[in-house]
XYZ file of C-alpha atoms in Angstrom:
284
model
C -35.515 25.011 24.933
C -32.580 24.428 22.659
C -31.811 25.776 18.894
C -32.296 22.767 16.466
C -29.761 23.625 13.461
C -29.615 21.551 10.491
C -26.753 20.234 8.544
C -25.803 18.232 5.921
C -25.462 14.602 6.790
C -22.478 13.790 4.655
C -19.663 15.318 2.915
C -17.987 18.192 2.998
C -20.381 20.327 3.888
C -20.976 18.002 6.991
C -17.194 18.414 7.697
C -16.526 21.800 7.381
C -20.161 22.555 9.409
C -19.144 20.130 12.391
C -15.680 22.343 12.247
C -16.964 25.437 12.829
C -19.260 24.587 15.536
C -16.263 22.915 17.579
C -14.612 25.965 16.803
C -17.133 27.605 18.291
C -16.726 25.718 21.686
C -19.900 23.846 21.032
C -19.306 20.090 22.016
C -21.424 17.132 19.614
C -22.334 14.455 20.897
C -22.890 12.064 17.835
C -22.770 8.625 16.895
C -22.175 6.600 13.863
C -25.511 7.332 11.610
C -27.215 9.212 14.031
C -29.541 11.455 12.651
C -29.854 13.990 15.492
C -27.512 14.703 18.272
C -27.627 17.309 21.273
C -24.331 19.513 22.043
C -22.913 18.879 26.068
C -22.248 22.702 26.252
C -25.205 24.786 24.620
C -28.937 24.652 23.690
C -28.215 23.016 20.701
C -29.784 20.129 18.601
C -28.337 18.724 15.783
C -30.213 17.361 12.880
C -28.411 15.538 10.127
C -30.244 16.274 7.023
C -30.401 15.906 3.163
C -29.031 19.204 1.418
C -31.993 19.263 -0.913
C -34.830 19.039 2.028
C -33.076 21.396 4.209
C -34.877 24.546 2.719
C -38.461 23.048 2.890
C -37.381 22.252 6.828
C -36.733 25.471 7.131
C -39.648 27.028 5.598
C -42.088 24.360 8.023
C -40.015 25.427 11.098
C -38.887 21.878 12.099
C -35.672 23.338 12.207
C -34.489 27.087 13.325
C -31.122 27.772 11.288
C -28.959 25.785 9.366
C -25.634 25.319 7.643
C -26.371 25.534 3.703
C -24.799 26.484 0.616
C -26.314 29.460 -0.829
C -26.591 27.498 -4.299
C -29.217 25.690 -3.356
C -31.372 28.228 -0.825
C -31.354 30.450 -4.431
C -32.931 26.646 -5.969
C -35.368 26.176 -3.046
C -35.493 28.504 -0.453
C -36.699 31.534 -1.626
C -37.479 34.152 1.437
C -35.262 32.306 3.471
C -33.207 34.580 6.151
C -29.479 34.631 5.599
C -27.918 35.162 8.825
C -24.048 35.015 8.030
C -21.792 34.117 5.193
C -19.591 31.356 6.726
C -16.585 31.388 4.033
C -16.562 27.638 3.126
C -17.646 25.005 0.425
C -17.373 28.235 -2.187
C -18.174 27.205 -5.654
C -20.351 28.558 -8.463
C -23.063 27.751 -10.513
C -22.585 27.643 -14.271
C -23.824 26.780 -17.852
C -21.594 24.829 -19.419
C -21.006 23.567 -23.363
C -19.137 20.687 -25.198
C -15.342 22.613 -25.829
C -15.389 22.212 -29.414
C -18.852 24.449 -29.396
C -19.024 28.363 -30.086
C -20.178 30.556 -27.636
C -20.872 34.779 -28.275
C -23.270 35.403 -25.051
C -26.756 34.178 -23.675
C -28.919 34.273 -26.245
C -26.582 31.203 -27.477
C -28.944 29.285 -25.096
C -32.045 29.898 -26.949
C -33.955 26.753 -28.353
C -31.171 25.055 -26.468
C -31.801 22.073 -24.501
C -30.192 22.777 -20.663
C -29.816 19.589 -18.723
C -29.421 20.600 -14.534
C -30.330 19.948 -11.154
C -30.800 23.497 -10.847
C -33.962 23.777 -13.031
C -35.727 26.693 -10.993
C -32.388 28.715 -10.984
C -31.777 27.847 -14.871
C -35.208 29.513 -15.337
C -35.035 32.528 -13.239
C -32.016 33.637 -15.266
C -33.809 32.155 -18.694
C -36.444 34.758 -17.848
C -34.132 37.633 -17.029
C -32.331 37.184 -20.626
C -35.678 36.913 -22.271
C -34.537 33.395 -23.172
C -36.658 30.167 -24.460
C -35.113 26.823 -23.856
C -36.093 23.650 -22.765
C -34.722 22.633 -19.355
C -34.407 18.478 -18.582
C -34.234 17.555 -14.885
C -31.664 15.179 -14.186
C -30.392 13.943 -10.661
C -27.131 13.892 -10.240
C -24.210 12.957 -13.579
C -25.707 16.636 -14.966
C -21.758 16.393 -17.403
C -22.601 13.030 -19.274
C -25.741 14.877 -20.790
C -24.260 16.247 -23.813
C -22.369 13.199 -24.625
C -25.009 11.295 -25.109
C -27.045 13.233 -26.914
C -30.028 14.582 -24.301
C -28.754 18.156 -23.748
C -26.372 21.125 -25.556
C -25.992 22.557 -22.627
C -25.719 21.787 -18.523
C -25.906 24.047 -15.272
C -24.252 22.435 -12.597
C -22.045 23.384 -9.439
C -17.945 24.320 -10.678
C -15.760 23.990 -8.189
C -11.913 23.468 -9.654
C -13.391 22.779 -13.218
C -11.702 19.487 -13.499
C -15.309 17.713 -13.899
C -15.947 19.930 -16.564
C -12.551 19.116 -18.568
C -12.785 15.564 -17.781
C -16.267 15.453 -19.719
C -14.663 17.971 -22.290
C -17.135 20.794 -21.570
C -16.230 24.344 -21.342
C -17.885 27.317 -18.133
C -18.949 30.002 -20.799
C -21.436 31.523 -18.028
C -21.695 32.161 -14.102
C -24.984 32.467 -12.842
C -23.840 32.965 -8.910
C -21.340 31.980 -6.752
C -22.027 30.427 -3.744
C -20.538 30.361 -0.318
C -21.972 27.976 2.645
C -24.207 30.322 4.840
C -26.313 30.094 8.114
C -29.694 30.707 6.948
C -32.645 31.086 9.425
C -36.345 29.809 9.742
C -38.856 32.648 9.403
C -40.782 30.661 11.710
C -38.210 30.747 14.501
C -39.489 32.287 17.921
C -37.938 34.891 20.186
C -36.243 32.441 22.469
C -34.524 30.817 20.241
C -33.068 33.828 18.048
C -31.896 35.097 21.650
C -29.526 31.624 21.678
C -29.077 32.034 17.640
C -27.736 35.213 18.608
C -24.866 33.819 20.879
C -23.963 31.495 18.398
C -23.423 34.012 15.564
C -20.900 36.151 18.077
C -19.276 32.930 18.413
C -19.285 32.321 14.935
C -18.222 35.881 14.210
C -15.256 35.556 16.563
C -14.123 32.323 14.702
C -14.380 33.596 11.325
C -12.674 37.140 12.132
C -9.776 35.031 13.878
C -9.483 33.313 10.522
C -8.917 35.845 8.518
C -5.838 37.173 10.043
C -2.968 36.688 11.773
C -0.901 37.527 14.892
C 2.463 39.405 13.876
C 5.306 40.214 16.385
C 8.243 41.586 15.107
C 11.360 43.549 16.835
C 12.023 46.267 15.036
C 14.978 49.111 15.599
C 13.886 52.193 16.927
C 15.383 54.271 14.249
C 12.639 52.688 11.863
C 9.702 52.775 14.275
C 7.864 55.310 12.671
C 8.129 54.007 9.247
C 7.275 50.641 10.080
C 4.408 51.256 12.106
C 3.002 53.388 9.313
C 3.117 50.188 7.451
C 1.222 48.426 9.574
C -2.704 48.166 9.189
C -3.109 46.913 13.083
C -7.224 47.085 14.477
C -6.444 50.380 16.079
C -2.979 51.005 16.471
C 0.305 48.475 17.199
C 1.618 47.287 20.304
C 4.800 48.908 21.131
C 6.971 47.025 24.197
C 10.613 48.004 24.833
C 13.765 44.864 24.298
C 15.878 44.774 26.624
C 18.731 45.729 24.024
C 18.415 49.305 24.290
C 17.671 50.858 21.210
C 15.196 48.150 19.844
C 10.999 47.509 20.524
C 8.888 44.438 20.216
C 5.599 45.612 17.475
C 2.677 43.570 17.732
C 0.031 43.719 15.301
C -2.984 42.153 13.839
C -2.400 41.538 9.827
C -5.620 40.221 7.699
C -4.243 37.261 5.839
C -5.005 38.872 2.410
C -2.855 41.527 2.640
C -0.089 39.243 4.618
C 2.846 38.460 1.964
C 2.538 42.270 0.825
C 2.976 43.512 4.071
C 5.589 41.413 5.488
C 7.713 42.181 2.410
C 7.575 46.004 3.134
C 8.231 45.060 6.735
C 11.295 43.556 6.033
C 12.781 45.903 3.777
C 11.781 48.785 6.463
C 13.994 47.027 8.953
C 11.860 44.646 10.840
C 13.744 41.812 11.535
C 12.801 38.610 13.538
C 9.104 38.142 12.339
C 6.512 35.690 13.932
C 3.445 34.621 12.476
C 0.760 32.981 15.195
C -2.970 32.117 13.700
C -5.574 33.301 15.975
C -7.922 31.069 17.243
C -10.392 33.376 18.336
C -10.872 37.251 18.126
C -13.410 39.010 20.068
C -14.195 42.507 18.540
């Protein structure tokens, strides 16, 4: 019996889906256009999918898990199990207004007419604000809308905002922000969670190896104390003597947040001959 995960069939979601599962040891075997494929090296199927009908898979069980932003489970797949935040494809969702407009706060939007691909999310948050506005559907080009005249306002997907300034429109409110997630089928069955379960160590390992990095430094013994009070290792550093007496070789884990800061005080505490490694996995 293998898990049958879906994911988008093109774009980046696709990409950055297909990375992590590599990542994850997990060997596709996939053609050109193919719209399922098995992996060589775990109970895995692979179904290519449109974003928008991935939720409504879900919810009928033809499929166990899958790779999708969290945008559109909020649009479409309401009750659906998140299993893990994955830390990709972030962007938010947003009401937007020509740039020349005045904006105070929500109740702006009432009477207004919202043009999105988003309507059930527009609503939800409509009804929350004790707003009234009339919501047009529209597939796809949501940022022509107000320049032709159909809609004052849009709620579409921002990213880097350049779509917005090309169309001269303005973010003046974010609904949610979205990450790419592995969201599970409520109609999955006990075998199959048991291999789901393998695949989100896996997929914890990957993303935990991500977020930091491998630091070895050598380091005088003078300053030992005060630079390993510096360092924010798992547990505690690595200590190994040099062979030029009076030095030691720290290793350390550093999360990649926190990286610049800490290698700054590093330095200045007397560490001298830094390396940096990424991680490619990190078992905790």
């Amino acid at each position: 019996m293998n898990l049958r995960i879906a994911i988008q069939k093109s774009g980046r979601l696709n990409e950055d889906s297909l990375k992590i599962l590599k990542e994850c040891g997990i060997s596709i075997d996939n053609g050109k256009d193919q719209l399922k494929a098995s992996a060589r090296n775990f109970p895995m199927d692979v179904f290519y999918l449109r974003n928008g009908d991935i939720p409504q898979y879900l919810k009928d069980g033809v499929v166990d898990i899958a790779v999708i932003g969290e945008n559109v489970l909020f649009e479409k797949g309401e009750g659906i199990e998140v299993a893990e935040k994955l830390g990709f494809s972030k962007c938010k969702v947003s009401m937007a207004i020509p740039k020349n407009n005045a904006y105070s706060n929500y109740k702006d939007f009432e009477g207004k007419r919202i043009a999105t691909s988003y309507p059930h999310t527009v609503q939800k948050f409509l009804e929350g604000w004790g707003i009234t506005a009339d919501i047009h559907l529209i597939n796809g080009s949501v940022e022509i809308a107000p320049n032709i005249g159909l809609a004052d306002v849009i709620c579409d997907i921002v990213s880097s905002g350049s779509t917005l300034f090309k169309n001269n429109l303005k973010e003046v409110e974010v609904l949610l922000k979205s990450e790419a997630v592995l969201a599970v089928s409520p109609k999955i069955d006990q075998e199959r969670r048991q291999i789901l379960d393998k695949l989100r160590f896996r997929i914890r390992s990957v993303l935990q190896a991500r977020k930091n990095r491998y630091v070895l430094m050598n380091v005088p013994n003078t300053s030992l104390d005060a630079i390993l009070k510096i360092l924010p290792g798992m547990r505690s550093p690595t200590v190994l003597p040099l062979a030029d007496e009076g030095w030691s070789s720290v290793h350390t884990v550093i999360n990649k947040d926190k990286f610049w800061e800490v290698i700054d005080e590093l330095r200045l505490a007397g560490a001298e001959g830094i390396l940096v490694c990424p991680i490619e996995k990190m078992v905790l």
